[in-house]
């Protein structure tokens, strides 16, 4: 049954009453909102909204009803956007009446924060942004709605530039000390999206004063423990982005003593799922390029053991009494794991001691290995990716623990994974495990037969250039071992494959295969003469000679270096 009947809906003498009826009918009722949209009420409401002959009260009521409709489903918002509601509301902002302006802005805010609204619509008319800036001073409501629109519609460097050039920093900075929490919060969010990976904005923010205080100190105050979590986290993001953009030094007290500890706090299990995800991802981004920050984070508030909890979430179903919350968190638990992966990768990316101490002692390797068996390709990729990073330049103990925890069966199962990303990261792990001669020899002495089988299968299979290049690089690492290289030299089938790839049409594959031969014939190593003689008999010298004339300079140099081993 349909509640609305369009005939006579907007008879002049009953316009106001009908609008009130409509408003009361649709508030909080998505079915009624959809009914009204289907019946074609939106074009009529927009017509009345734009008529200068309509009373301000009626035009305001139309904006309020449209605002209520925009709070419905995503389909409702799509319908409103298709009816060109945004240009009509932006036009309404030219009116001098504050109550009408606020009603239009409230509706615009709701539409623009929806994921289905193209944010570019805010930037189509170049007069819109400066006009919105001019409306910021009208009231706390205009400040709240406009900064929220800016925060949601700043998605690209071009958007950042437009807002920056129209005075966003000077106009929004004073709002950080507004008496209204909502205004302060939206202003803070604005600065976080403006500063993200933007050196120009970040460098400007460092020099901004708010009521005589440096902006960075305002952000520090907003990170205090007595402030709402949303505010602490967003202020920490602002300082993180300014630091990564080079506007604040990584050893500045506001980063080391305030921002980093704040973000570590956000990772604790007392925080909500979204807060833990955002905290971990922001912390990973902050310390990614800086070894000292990684060291500090690794010993701050048991961060590593906190991260281990990310994989066990939710740890106790009975402890969560809110069933709706539990359902939501179970569905989004993978976001926690992904955030933890990023943080582990960042923590262990530069420093071997950290990698051994936060990681090995926490039993994370076993957790990551178990995730590589997940049905979800995304989890398998992230699990193997984290293991790959962990094995990079690691000592023998770490590598052995990874191989033992993963198990050769699972390693080779991953090497035949249908997902190319999983395969590439597994090859990356194998390449990192097979680096430095003692490690290469030890691993190949235990698992050489299976590894050579896996390499053969990949080189013979239908795989991308990138996959085969990575596989040939693994073979080159094996060829660098003292004893491991014999697994290649005694395998004529593998030598023929190397010869094939040296003559391949793709330079990357030629380079990797030539590098492999170069390692096999290196004349400073035991048995090099015998290896050189065998490879000469198989025609490798002729191929190397041809490659010294190659058009690619890298390939030409690699072939010449290999040829010199024969001449030495």
C-alpha positions as a Python dict, from the first residue, in 0.01 Angstrom:
ca = {
    (1, 'X'): (0, 0, 0),
    (2, 'X'): (130, 342, -91),
    (3, 'X'): (106, 614, 170),
    (4, 'X'): (138, 907, -71),
    (5, 'X'): (-87, 1024, -347),
    (6, 'X'): (59, 1295, -570),
    (7, 'X'): (-259, 1454, -702),
    (8, 'X'): (-321, 1780, -522),
    (9, 'X'): (-17, 1727, -305),
    (10, 'X'): (105, 2082, -358),
    (11, 'X'): (-216, 2282, -392),
    (12, 'X'): (-119, 2643, -315),
    (13, 'X'): (-335, 2687, -11),
    (14, 'X'): (-203, 2371, 151),
    (15, 'X'): (163, 2379, 57),
    (16, 'X'): (295, 2443, 405),
    (17, 'X'): (74, 2182, 571),
    (18, 'X'): (160, 1922, 311),
    (19, 'X'): (529, 1987, 360),
    (20, 'X'): (491, 1941, 736),
    (21, 'X'): (293, 1620, 674),
    (22, 'X'): (564, 1493, 441),
    (23, 'X'): (839, 1583, 687),
    (24, 'X'): (669, 1401, 973),
    (25, 'X'): (592, 1099, 754),
    (26, 'X'): (946, 1043, 628),
    (27, 'X'): (1152, 1114, 940),
    (28, 'X'): (1312, 786, 1046),
    (29, 'X'): (1116, 581, 793),
    (30, 'X'): (1320, 462, 496),
    (31, 'X'): (1023, 291, 329),
    (32, 'X'): (825, 613, 328),
    (33, 'X'): (1127, 805, 197),
    (34, 'X'): (1158, 559, -93),
    (35, 'X'): (782, 584, -162),
    (36, 'X'): (796, 961, -181),
    (37, 'X'): (1095, 951, -419),
    (38, 'X'): (925, 693, -645),
    (39, 'X'): (614, 911, -661),
    (40, 'X'): (822, 1193, -811),
    (41, 'X'): (811, 1434, -518),
    (42, 'X'): (1181, 1530, -544),
    (43, 'X'): (1157, 1740, -866),
    (44, 'X'): (857, 1920, -718),
    (45, 'X'): (1039, 1991, -391),
    (46, 'X'): (1340, 2120, -584),
    (47, 'X'): (1114, 2340, -797),
    (48, 'X'): (959, 2500, -488),
    (49, 'X'): (1305, 2531, -324),
    (50, 'X'): (1431, 2737, -617),
    (51, 'X'): (1128, 2958, -669),
    (52, 'X'): (1191, 3311, -548),
    (53, 'X'): (810, 3350, -528),
    (54, 'X'): (797, 3076, -261),
    (55, 'X'): (810, 3200, 95),
    (56, 'X'): (1140, 3151, 282),
    (57, 'X'): (956, 2931, 530),
    (58, 'X'): (832, 2702, 250),
    (59, 'X'): (1174, 2691, 81),
    (60, 'X'): (1333, 2603, 416),
    (61, 'X'): (1078, 2327, 475),
    (62, 'X'): (1156, 2186, 129),
    (63, 'X'): (1526, 2178, 217),
    (64, 'X'): (1444, 2004, 546),
    (65, 'X'): (1232, 1736, 372),
    (66, 'X'): (1507, 1683, 112),
    (67, 'X'): (1756, 1655, 396),
    (68, 'X'): (1542, 1386, 558),
    (69, 'X'): (1516, 1198, 227),
    (70, 'X'): (1895, 1211, 192),
    (71, 'X'): (1928, 1029, 525),
    (72, 'X'): (1773, 718, 372),
    (73, 'X'): (1934, 443, 170),
    (74, 'X'): (2215, 479, -83),
    (75, 'X'): (1958, 430, -358),
    (76, 'X'): (1768, 730, -223),
    (77, 'X'): (2080, 943, -245),
    (78, 'X'): (2150, 824, -600),
    (79, 'X'): (1795, 931, -695),
    (80, 'X'): (1844, 1272, -534),
    (81, 'X'): (2178, 1326, -711),
    (82, 'X'): (2023, 1218, -1043),
    (83, 'X'): (1755, 1485, -991),
    (84, 'X'): (2035, 1748, -973),
    (85, 'X'): (1977, 1825, -607),
    (86, 'X'): (2339, 1941, -554),
    (87, 'X'): (2333, 2240, -795),
    (88, 'X'): (1991, 2341, -658),
    (89, 'X'): (2114, 2338, -297),
    (90, 'X'): (2439, 2516, -386),
    (91, 'X'): (2230, 2785, -555),
    (92, 'X'): (2026, 2809, -235),
    (93, 'X'): (2341, 2908, -44),
    (94, 'X'): (2336, 3244, -224),
    (95, 'X'): (2028, 3339, -21),
    (96, 'X'): (2091, 3575, 270),
    (97, 'X'): (1864, 3392, 519),
    (98, 'X'): (2078, 3195, 765),
    (99, 'X'): (1813, 2937, 859),
    (100, 'X'): (1757, 2850, 492),
    (101, 'X'): (2137, 2835, 430),
    (102, 'X'): (2179, 2598, 726),
    (103, 'X'): (1898, 2372, 597),
    (104, 'X'): (2063, 2358, 252),
    (105, 'X'): (2407, 2290, 403),
    (106, 'X'): (2271, 2017, 631),
    (107, 'X'): (2125, 1839, 329),
    (108, 'X'): (2442, 1891, 123),
    (109, 'X'): (2653, 1754, 409),
    (110, 'X'): (2444, 1435, 427),
    (111, 'X'): (2462, 1384, 50),
    (112, 'X'): (2837, 1448, 21),
    (113, 'X'): (2935, 1214, 305),
    (114, 'X'): (2762, 927, 124),
    (115, 'X'): (3003, 696, -62),
    (116, 'X'): (2777, 698, -369),
    (117, 'X'): (2803, 1074, -428),
    (118, 'X'): (3076, 1181, -675),
    (119, 'X'): (3285, 1428, -472),
    (120, 'X'): (3392, 1600, -793),
    (121, 'X'): (3049, 1766, -800),
    (122, 'X'): (3175, 2003, -530),
    (123, 'X'): (3450, 2130, -761),
    (124, 'X'): (3256, 2164, -1088),
    (125, 'X'): (3173, 2531, -1036),
    (126, 'X'): (3486, 2728, -934),
    (127, 'X'): (3278, 2980, -735),
    (128, 'X'): (3148, 2719, -489),
    (129, 'X'): (3457, 2667, -267),
    (130, 'X'): (3524, 3039, -211),
    (131, 'X'): (3156, 3094, -131),
    (132, 'X'): (3159, 2810, 122),
    (133, 'X'): (3470, 2965, 281),
    (134, 'X'): (3282, 3294, 314),
    (135, 'X'): (2992, 3118, 490),
    (136, 'X'): (3216, 2966, 759),
    (137, 'X'): (3179, 3270, 981),
    (138, 'X'): (2797, 3272, 975),
    (139, 'X'): (2728, 3024, 1257),
    (140, 'X'): (2850, 2711, 1435),
    (141, 'X'): (2617, 2506, 1214),
    (142, 'X'): (2768, 2644, 893),
    (143, 'X'): (3114, 2576, 1035),
    (144, 'X'): (3028, 2217, 1125),
    (145, 'X'): (2855, 2131, 795),
    (146, 'X'): (3107, 2303, 564),
    (147, 'X'): (3417, 2156, 732),
    (148, 'X'): (3252, 1812, 723),
    (149, 'X'): (3186, 1855, 350),
    (150, 'X'): (3548, 1960, 292),
    (151, 'X'): (3683, 1668, 498),
    (152, 'X'): (3480, 1415, 297),
    (153, 'X'): (3538, 1572, -43),
    (154, 'X'): (3916, 1613, -24),
    (155, 'X'): (4026, 1292, -196),
    (156, 'X'): (4312, 1389, -431),
    (157, 'X'): (4615, 1620, -441),
    (158, 'X'): (4415, 1842, -678),
    (159, 'X'): (4137, 1878, -419),
    (160, 'X'): (4397, 1961, -153),
    (161, 'X'): (4540, 2232, -378),
    (162, 'X'): (4199, 2388, -452),
    (163, 'X'): (4110, 2408, -83),
    (164, 'X'): (4459, 2532, 10),
    (165, 'X'): (4452, 2803, -258),
    (166, 'X'): (4116, 2928, -134),
    (167, 'X'): (4243, 2983, 220),
    (168, 'X'): (4131, 2660, 389),
    (169, 'X'): (4412, 2672, 646),
    (170, 'X'): (4358, 3034, 753),
    (171, 'X'): (3979, 2996, 758),
    (172, 'X'): (3962, 2662, 937),
    (173, 'X'): (4247, 2696, 1191),
    (174, 'X'): (4048, 2924, 1429),
    (175, 'X'): (3773, 2661, 1441),
    (176, 'X'): (4007, 2427, 1633),
    (177, 'X'): (3932, 2630, 1947),
    (178, 'X'): (3558, 2665, 1881),
    (179, 'X'): (3330, 2617, 2185),
    (180, 'X'): (3149, 2349, 1981),
    (181, 'X'): (3307, 1999, 1997),
    (182, 'X'): (3152, 1907, 1661),
    (183, 'X'): (3312, 2209, 1494),
    (184, 'X'): (3653, 2137, 1652),
    (185, 'X'): (3632, 1775, 1544),
    (186, 'X'): (3537, 1847, 1183),
    (187, 'X'): (3810, 2113, 1157),
    (188, 'X'): (4062, 1858, 1284),
    (189, 'X'): (3946, 1601, 1027),
    (190, 'X'): (3983, 1867, 759),
    (191, 'X'): (4347, 1921, 851),
    (192, 'X'): (4418, 1547, 850),
    (193, 'X'): (4299, 1507, 489),
    (194, 'X'): (4466, 1831, 378),
    (195, 'X'): (4806, 1733, 523),
    (196, 'X'): (4812, 1371, 399),
    (197, 'X'): (5119, 1326, 175),
    (198, 'X'): (5117, 1701, 104),
    (199, 'X'): (5441, 1885, 180),
    (200, 'X'): (5302, 2229, 87),
    (201, 'X'): (5011, 2204, 332),
    (202, 'X'): (5224, 2043, 605),
    (203, 'X'): (5497, 2306, 584),
    (204, 'X'): (5233, 2579, 605),
    (205, 'X'): (5060, 2418, 905),
    (206, 'X'): (5386, 2420, 1106),
    (207, 'X'): (5392, 2800, 1099),
    (208, 'X'): (5022, 2858, 1175),
    (209, 'X'): (4932, 3017, 1508),
    (210, 'X'): (4593, 2962, 1673),
    (211, 'X'): (4526, 3220, 1940),
    (212, 'X'): (4902, 3271, 1979),
    (213, 'X'): (4980, 2897, 2001),
    (214, 'X'): (5155, 2685, 1740),
    (215, 'X'): (4919, 2452, 1557),
    (216, 'X'): (5132, 2146, 1639),
    (217, 'X'): (5088, 2223, 2010),
    (218, 'X'): (4712, 2252, 1961),
    (219, 'X'): (4720, 1902, 1809),
    (220, 'X'): (4934, 1777, 2101),
    (221, 'X'): (4677, 1909, 2348),
    (222, 'X'): (4403, 1730, 2154),
    (223, 'X'): (4589, 1398, 2203),
    (224, 'X'): (4570, 1415, 2583),
    (225, 'X'): (4416, 1109, 2746),
    (226, 'X'): (4118, 1303, 2881),
    (227, 'X'): (4007, 1398, 2527),
    (228, 'X'): (3761, 1182, 2329),
    (229, 'X'): (3932, 894, 2145),
    (230, 'X'): (3815, 1024, 1806),
    (231, 'X'): (3991, 1354, 1876),
    (232, 'X'): (4311, 1193, 2006),
    (233, 'X'): (4335, 967, 1701),
    (234, 'X'): (4266, 1239, 1443),
    (235, 'X'): (4515, 1480, 1604),
    (236, 'X'): (4775, 1201, 1599),
    (237, 'X'): (4703, 1149, 1228),
    (238, 'X'): (4758, 1520, 1160),
    (239, 'X'): (5099, 1516, 1330),
    (240, 'X'): (5188, 1185, 1162),
    (241, 'X'): (5113, 1326, 817),
    (242, 'X'): (5306, 1645, 889),
    (243, 'X'): (5602, 1435, 1004),
    (244, 'X'): (5595, 1207, 698),
    (245, 'X'): (5574, 1514, 473),
    (246, 'X'): (5896, 1645, 628),
    (247, 'X'): (5743, 1936, 818),
    (248, 'X'): (5823, 1789, 1164),
    (249, 'X'): (6143, 1598, 1250),
    (250, 'X'): (6103, 1233, 1352),
    (251, 'X'): (6299, 1304, 1673),
    (252, 'X'): (6076, 1598, 1770),
    (253, 'X'): (5923, 1554, 2116),
    (254, 'X'): (5572, 1598, 1978),
    (255, 'X'): (5631, 1283, 1770),
    (256, 'X'): (5844, 1068, 2006),
    (257, 'X'): (5677, 1157, 2336),
    (258, 'X'): (5322, 1235, 2226),
    (259, 'X'): (5214, 1106, 1883),
    (260, 'X'): (5379, 762, 1891),
    (261, 'X'): (5258, 674, 2246),
    (262, 'X'): (4907, 797, 2157),
    (263, 'X'): (4895, 568, 1851),
    (264, 'X'): (5026, 273, 2054),
    (265, 'X'): (4743, 334, 2305),
    (266, 'X'): (4496, 312, 2016),
    (267, 'X'): (4614, -47, 1950),
    (268, 'X'): (4510, -179, 2293),
    (269, 'X'): (4225, -429, 2316),
    (270, 'X'): (4019, -182, 2521),
    (271, 'X'): (3968, 23, 2205),
    (272, 'X'): (3690, -38, 1952),
    (273, 'X'): (3776, -234, 1637),
    (274, 'X'): (3780, 71, 1409),
    (275, 'X'): (4003, 260, 1652),
    (276, 'X'): (4249, -30, 1672),
    (277, 'X'): (4263, -59, 1292),
    (278, 'X'): (4314, 314, 1241),
    (279, 'X'): (4568, 335, 1524),
    (280, 'X'): (4779, 46, 1389),
    (281, 'X'): (4771, 167, 1029),
    (282, 'X'): (4865, 523, 1127),
    (283, 'X'): (5145, 401, 1355),
    (284, 'X'): (5280, 180, 1074),
    (285, 'X'): (5280, 480, 841),
    (286, 'X'): (5451, 705, 1097),
    (287, 'X'): (5747, 481, 1169),
    (288, 'X'): (5785, 308, 830),
    (289, 'X'): (6098, 503, 718),
    (290, 'X'): (6256, 561, 1059),
    (291, 'X'): (6456, 296, 1248),
    (292, 'X'): (6462, 492, 1575),
    (293, 'X'): (6081, 524, 1585),
    (294, 'X'): (6056, 151, 1512),
    (295, 'X'): (6285, 76, 1807),
    (296, 'X'): (6089, 303, 2040),
    (297, 'X'): (5755, 156, 1930),
    (298, 'X'): (5880, -202, 1974),
    (299, 'X'): (5938, -143, 2348),
    (300, 'X'): (5636, 80, 2414),
    (301, 'X'): (5342, -59, 2614),
    (302, 'X'): (5381, -422, 2500),
    (303, 'X'): (5292, -326, 2143),
    (304, 'X'): (5400, -658, 1991),
    (305, 'X'): (5185, -868, 2226),
    (306, 'X'): (4897, -627, 2161),
    (307, 'X'): (4930, -701, 1791),
    (308, 'X'): (4921, -1075, 1852),
    (309, 'X'): (4570, -1018, 1994),
    (310, 'X'): (4462, -872, 1659),
    (311, 'X'): (4477, -1226, 1515),
    (312, 'X'): (4277, -1381, 1800),
    (313, 'X'): (3986, -1136, 1783),
    (314, 'X'): (3733, -1161, 1933),
    (315, 'X'): (3916, -1344, 2211),
    (316, 'X'): (3604, -1409, 2419),
    (317, 'X'): (3258, -1406, 2266),
    (318, 'X'): (3092, -1422, 2608),
    (319, 'X'): (3273, -1104, 2713),
    (320, 'X'): (3092, -906, 2444),
    (321, 'X'): (2733, -855, 2552),
    (322, 'X'): (2630, -641, 2255),
    (323, 'X'): (2533, -900, 1991),
    (324, 'X'): (2504, -639, 1717),
    (325, 'X'): (2854, -515, 1797),
    (326, 'X'): (2987, -871, 1800),
    (327, 'X'): (2835, -945, 1459),
    (328, 'X'): (2988, -627, 1315),
    (329, 'X'): (3330, -701, 1464),
    (330, 'X'): (3336, -1061, 1344),
    (331, 'X'): (3262, -946, 990),
    (332, 'X'): (3540, -686, 1004),
    (333, 'X'): (3799, -885, 1201),
    (334, 'X'): (4004, -924, 881),
    (335, 'X'): (4062, -546, 887),
    (336, 'X'): (4231, -588, 1225),
    (337, 'X'): (4458, -859, 1085),
    (338, 'X'): (4547, -649, 781),
    (339, 'X'): (4632, -353, 1006),
    (340, 'X'): (4851, -579, 1218),
    (341, 'X'): (5031, -706, 907),
    (342, 'X'): (5113, -349, 808),
    (343, 'X'): (5243, -272, 1154),
    (344, 'X'): (5456, -587, 1173),
    (345, 'X'): (5600, -512, 830),
    (346, 'X'): (5679, -155, 939),
    (347, 'X'): (5827, -263, 1274),
    (348, 'X'): (6062, -518, 1123),
    (349, 'X'): (6145, -347, 797),
    (350, 'X'): (6486, -199, 885),
    (351, 'X'): (6625, -341, 1205),
    (352, 'X'): (6729, -702, 1261),
    (353, 'X'): (6722, -676, 1643),
    (354, 'X'): (6361, -559, 1640),
    (355, 'X'): (6267, -833, 1397),
    (356, 'X'): (6414, -1098, 1626),
    (357, 'X'): (6294, -951, 1961),
    (358, 'X'): (5908, -818, 1885),
    (359, 'X'): (5843, -1082, 1647),
    (360, 'X'): (6017, -1408, 1745),
    (361, 'X'): (5937, -1382, 2116),
    (362, 'X'): (5569, -1317, 2054),
    (363, 'X'): (5507, -1637, 1858),
    (364, 'X'): (5391, -1437, 1559),
    (365, 'X'): (5564, -1663, 1305),
    (366, 'X'): (5331, -1954, 1391),
    (367, 'X'): (5031, -1723, 1362),
    (368, 'X'): (5139, -1594, 1021),
    (369, 'X'): (5210, -1945, 897),
    (370, 'X'): (4862, -2057, 1000),
    (371, 'X'): (4711, -1763, 809),
    (372, 'X'): (4877, -1881, 487),
    (373, 'X'): (4636, -2176, 502),
    (374, 'X'): (4330, -1951, 502),
    (375, 'X'): (4058, -1986, 238),
    (376, 'X'): (4081, -1611, 187),
    (377, 'X'): (4339, -1513, -79),
    (378, 'X'): (4382, -1174, 91),
    (379, 'X'): (4480, -1338, 420),
    (380, 'X'): (4714, -1582, 245),
    (381, 'X'): (4882, -1292, 64),
    (382, 'X'): (4924, -1088, 381),
    (383, 'X'): (5049, -1385, 582),
    (384, 'X'): (5314, -1482, 329),
    (385, 'X'): (5401, -1115, 268),
    (386, 'X'): (5473, -1063, 638),
    (387, 'X'): (5687, -1380, 644),
    (388, 'X'): (5873, -1257, 336),
    (389, 'X'): (5955, -926, 510),
    (390, 'X'): (6058, -1114, 822),
    (391, 'X'): (6303, -1330, 626),
    (392, 'X'): (6466, -1031, 457),
    (393, 'X'): (6831, -1012, 572),
    (394, 'X'): (6733, -1222, 875),
    (395, 'X'): (6979, -1443, 1062),
    (396, 'X'): (6979, -1821, 1030),
    (397, 'X'): (6772, -1878, 1344),
    (398, 'X'): (6481, -1670, 1209),
    (399, 'X'): (6494, -1839, 869),
    (400, 'X'): (6501, -2189, 1019),
    (401, 'X'): (6206, -2103, 1244),
    (402, 'X'): (6007, -1978, 943),
    (403, 'X'): (6082, -2294, 739),
    (404, 'X'): (5998, -2520, 1032),
    (405, 'X'): (5678, -2335, 1123),
    (406, 'X'): (5556, -2315, 765),
    (407, 'X'): (5660, -2667, 670),
    (408, 'X'): (5783, -2767, 327),
    (409, 'X'): (5445, -2911, 225),
    (410, 'X'): (5269, -2580, 286),
    (411, 'X'): (5554, -2387, 120),
    (412, 'X'): (5514, -2588, -199),
    (413, 'X'): (5136, -2572, -180),
    (414, 'X'): (5174, -2193, -183),
    (415, 'X'): (5405, -2218, -484),
    (416, 'X'): (5116, -2371, -676),
    (417, 'X'): (4855, -2125, -539),
    (418, 'X'): (4604, -2009, -804),
    (419, 'X'): (4638, -1651, -679),
    (420, 'X'): (4935, -1484, -853),
    (421, 'X'): (4992, -1246, -559),
    (422, 'X'): (5031, -1541, -322),
    (423, 'X'): (5272, -1710, -565),
    (424, 'X'): (5483, -1393, -607),
    (425, 'X'): (5509, -1333, -232),
    (426, 'X'): (5598, -1701, -173),
    (427, 'X'): (5875, -1673, -432),
    (428, 'X'): (5988, -1354, -254),
    (429, 'X'): (5997, -1546, 75),
    (430, 'X'): (6199, -1827, -85),
    (431, 'X'): (6439, -1575, -236),
    (432, 'X'): (6491, -1409, 104),
    (433, 'X'): (6540, -1746, 274),
    (434, 'X'): (6800, -1843, 11),
    (435, 'X'): (7037, -1552, 66),
    (436, 'X'): (7389, -1562, 210),
    (437, 'X'): (7585, -1879, 134),
    (438, 'X'): (7567, -2066, 467),
    (439, 'X'): (7188, -2021, 471),
    (440, 'X'): (7155, -2126, 106),
    (441, 'X'): (7363, -2440, 161),
    (442, 'X'): (7182, -2536, 481),
    (443, 'X'): (6829, -2495, 341),
    (444, 'X'): (6916, -2665, 11),
    (445, 'X'): (7080, -2958, 194),
    (446, 'X'): (6750, -3019, 377),
    (447, 'X'): (6494, -2920, 112),
    (448, 'X'): (6690, -2897, -212),
    (449, 'X'): (6505, -3173, -397),
    (450, 'X'): (6160, -3020, -337),
    (451, 'X'): (6280, -2666, -412),
    (452, 'X'): (6433, -2773, -744),
    (453, 'X'): (6108, -2953, -832),
    (454, 'X'): (5908, -2639, -756),
    (455, 'X'): (6144, -2423, -964),
    (456, 'X'): (6113, -2668, -1255),
    (457, 'X'): (5732, -2667, -1242),
    (458, 'X'): (5716, -2286, -1244),
    (459, 'X'): (5966, -2244, -1527),
    (460, 'X'): (5773, -2500, -1734),
    (461, 'X'): (5428, -2364, -1648),
    (462, 'X'): (5209, -2089, -1791),
    (463, 'X'): (5320, -1804, -1567),
    (464, 'X'): (5378, -1432, -1607),
    (465, 'X'): (5720, -1281, -1686),
    (466, 'X'): (5736, -1145, -1328),
    (467, 'X'): (5680, -1491, -1176),
    (468, 'X'): (5944, -1653, -1397),
    (469, 'X'): (6192, -1372, -1335),
    (470, 'X'): (6154, -1415, -959),
    (471, 'X'): (6201, -1791, -999),
    (472, 'X'): (6521, -1746, -1203),
    (473, 'X'): (6649, -1507, -934),
    (474, 'X'): (6594, -1786, -677),
    (475, 'X'): (6791, -2018, -904),
    (476, 'X'): (7071, -1756, -921),
    (477, 'X'): (7078, -1747, -540),
    (478, 'X'): (7105, -2127, -529),
    (479, 'X'): (7391, -2102, -782),
    (480, 'X'): (7572, -1875, -535),
    (481, 'X'): (7585, -2145, -265),
    (482, 'X'): (7904, -2342, -207),
    (483, 'X'): (7744, -2686, -214),
    (484, 'X'): (7395, -2589, -332),
    (485, 'X'): (7518, -2501, -683),
    (486, 'X'): (7582, -2873, -748),
    (487, 'X'): (7203, -2927, -746),
    (488, 'X'): (7196, -2719, -1064),
    (489, 'X'): (7517, -2853, -1219),
    (490, 'X'): (7400, -3214, -1185),
    (491, 'X'): (7059, -3134, -1334),
    (492, 'X'): (7100, -3115, -1714),
    (493, 'X'): (6731, -3046, -1760),
    (494, 'X'): (6760, -2735, -1542),
    (495, 'X'): (7072, -2620, -1729),
    (496, 'X'): (6881, -2647, -2058),
    (497, 'X'): (6605, -2432, -1910),
    (498, 'X'): (6859, -2167, -1810),
    (499, 'X'): (7000, -2177, -2164),
    (500, 'X'): (6647, -2132, -2304),
    (501, 'X'): (6582, -1825, -2089),
    (502, 'X'): (6920, -1671, -2180),
    (503, 'X'): (6791, -1662, -2536),
    (504, 'X'): (6441, -1545, -2443),
    (505, 'X'): (6285, -1237, -2603),
    (506, 'X'): (6232, -1074, -2262),
    (507, 'X'): (6540, -892, -2127),
    (508, 'X'): (6442, -940, -1761),
    (509, 'X'): (6444, -1318, -1804),
    (510, 'X'): (6772, -1307, -2001),
    (511, 'X'): (6934, -1102, -1723),
    (512, 'X'): (6820, -1336, -1445),
    (513, 'X'): (6930, -1648, -1637),
    (514, 'X'): (7270, -1493, -1723),
    (515, 'X'): (7319, -1398, -1358),
    (516, 'X'): (7262, -1764, -1269),
    (517, 'X'): (7533, -1882, -1511),
    (518, 'X'): (7769, -1609, -1389),
    (519, 'X'): (7739, -1747, -1033),
    (520, 'X'): (7802, -2104, -1152),
    (521, 'X'): (8124, -2023, -1337),
    (522, 'X'): (8277, -1775, -1090),
    (523, 'X'): (8642, -1873, -1099),
    (524, 'X'): (8737, -1792, -740),
    (525, 'X'): (8536, -2086, -608),
    (526, 'X'): (8624, -2454, -573),
    (527, 'X'): (8540, -2664, -878),
    (528, 'X'): (8494, -2361, -1104),
    (529, 'X'): (8714, -2509, -1380),
    (530, 'X'): (8503, -2825, -1406),
    (531, 'X'): (8181, -2623, -1410),
    (532, 'X'): (8319, -2389, -1677),
    (533, 'X'): (8424, -2685, -1894),
    (534, 'X'): (8084, -2853, -1871),
    (535, 'X'): (7894, -2532, -1951),
    (536, 'X'): (8129, -2459, -2242),
    (537, 'X'): (8050, -2804, -2386),
    (538, 'X'): (7677, -2729, -2352),
    (539, 'X'): (7714, -2412, -2564),
    (540, 'X'): (7686, -2147, -2289),
    (541, 'X'): (8001, -1961, -2398),
    (542, 'X'): (7857, -1907, -2746),
    (543, 'X'): (7538, -1766, -2595),
    (544, 'X'): (7735, -1538, -2361),
    (545, 'X'): (7942, -1413, -2653),
    (546, 'X'): (7621, -1319, -2843),
    (547, 'X'): (7483, -1144, -2536),
    (548, 'X'): (7793, -922, -2510),
    (549, 'X'): (7652, -757, -2825),
    (550, 'X'): (7305, -713, -2675),
    (551, 'X'): (7133, -375, -2714),
    (552, 'X'): (7036, -367, -2344),
    (553, 'X'): (7338, -222, -2153),
    (554, 'X'): (7269, -421, -1833),
    (555, 'X'): (7246, -751, -2019),
    (556, 'X'): (7558, -666, -2220),
    (557, 'X'): (7755, -586, -1899),
    (558, 'X'): (7633, -902, -1724),
    (559, 'X'): (7740, -1119, -2021),
    (560, 'X'): (8083, -949, -2038),
    (561, 'X'): (8136, -1007, -1663),
    (562, 'X'): (8054, -1376, -1710),
    (563, 'X'): (8286, -1405, -2013),
    (564, 'X'): (8571, -1260, -1807),
    (565, 'X'): (8550, -1565, -1578),
    (566, 'X'): (8655, -1782, -1871),
    (567, 'X'): (8942, -1549, -1964),
    (568, 'X'): (9081, -1506, -1611),
}
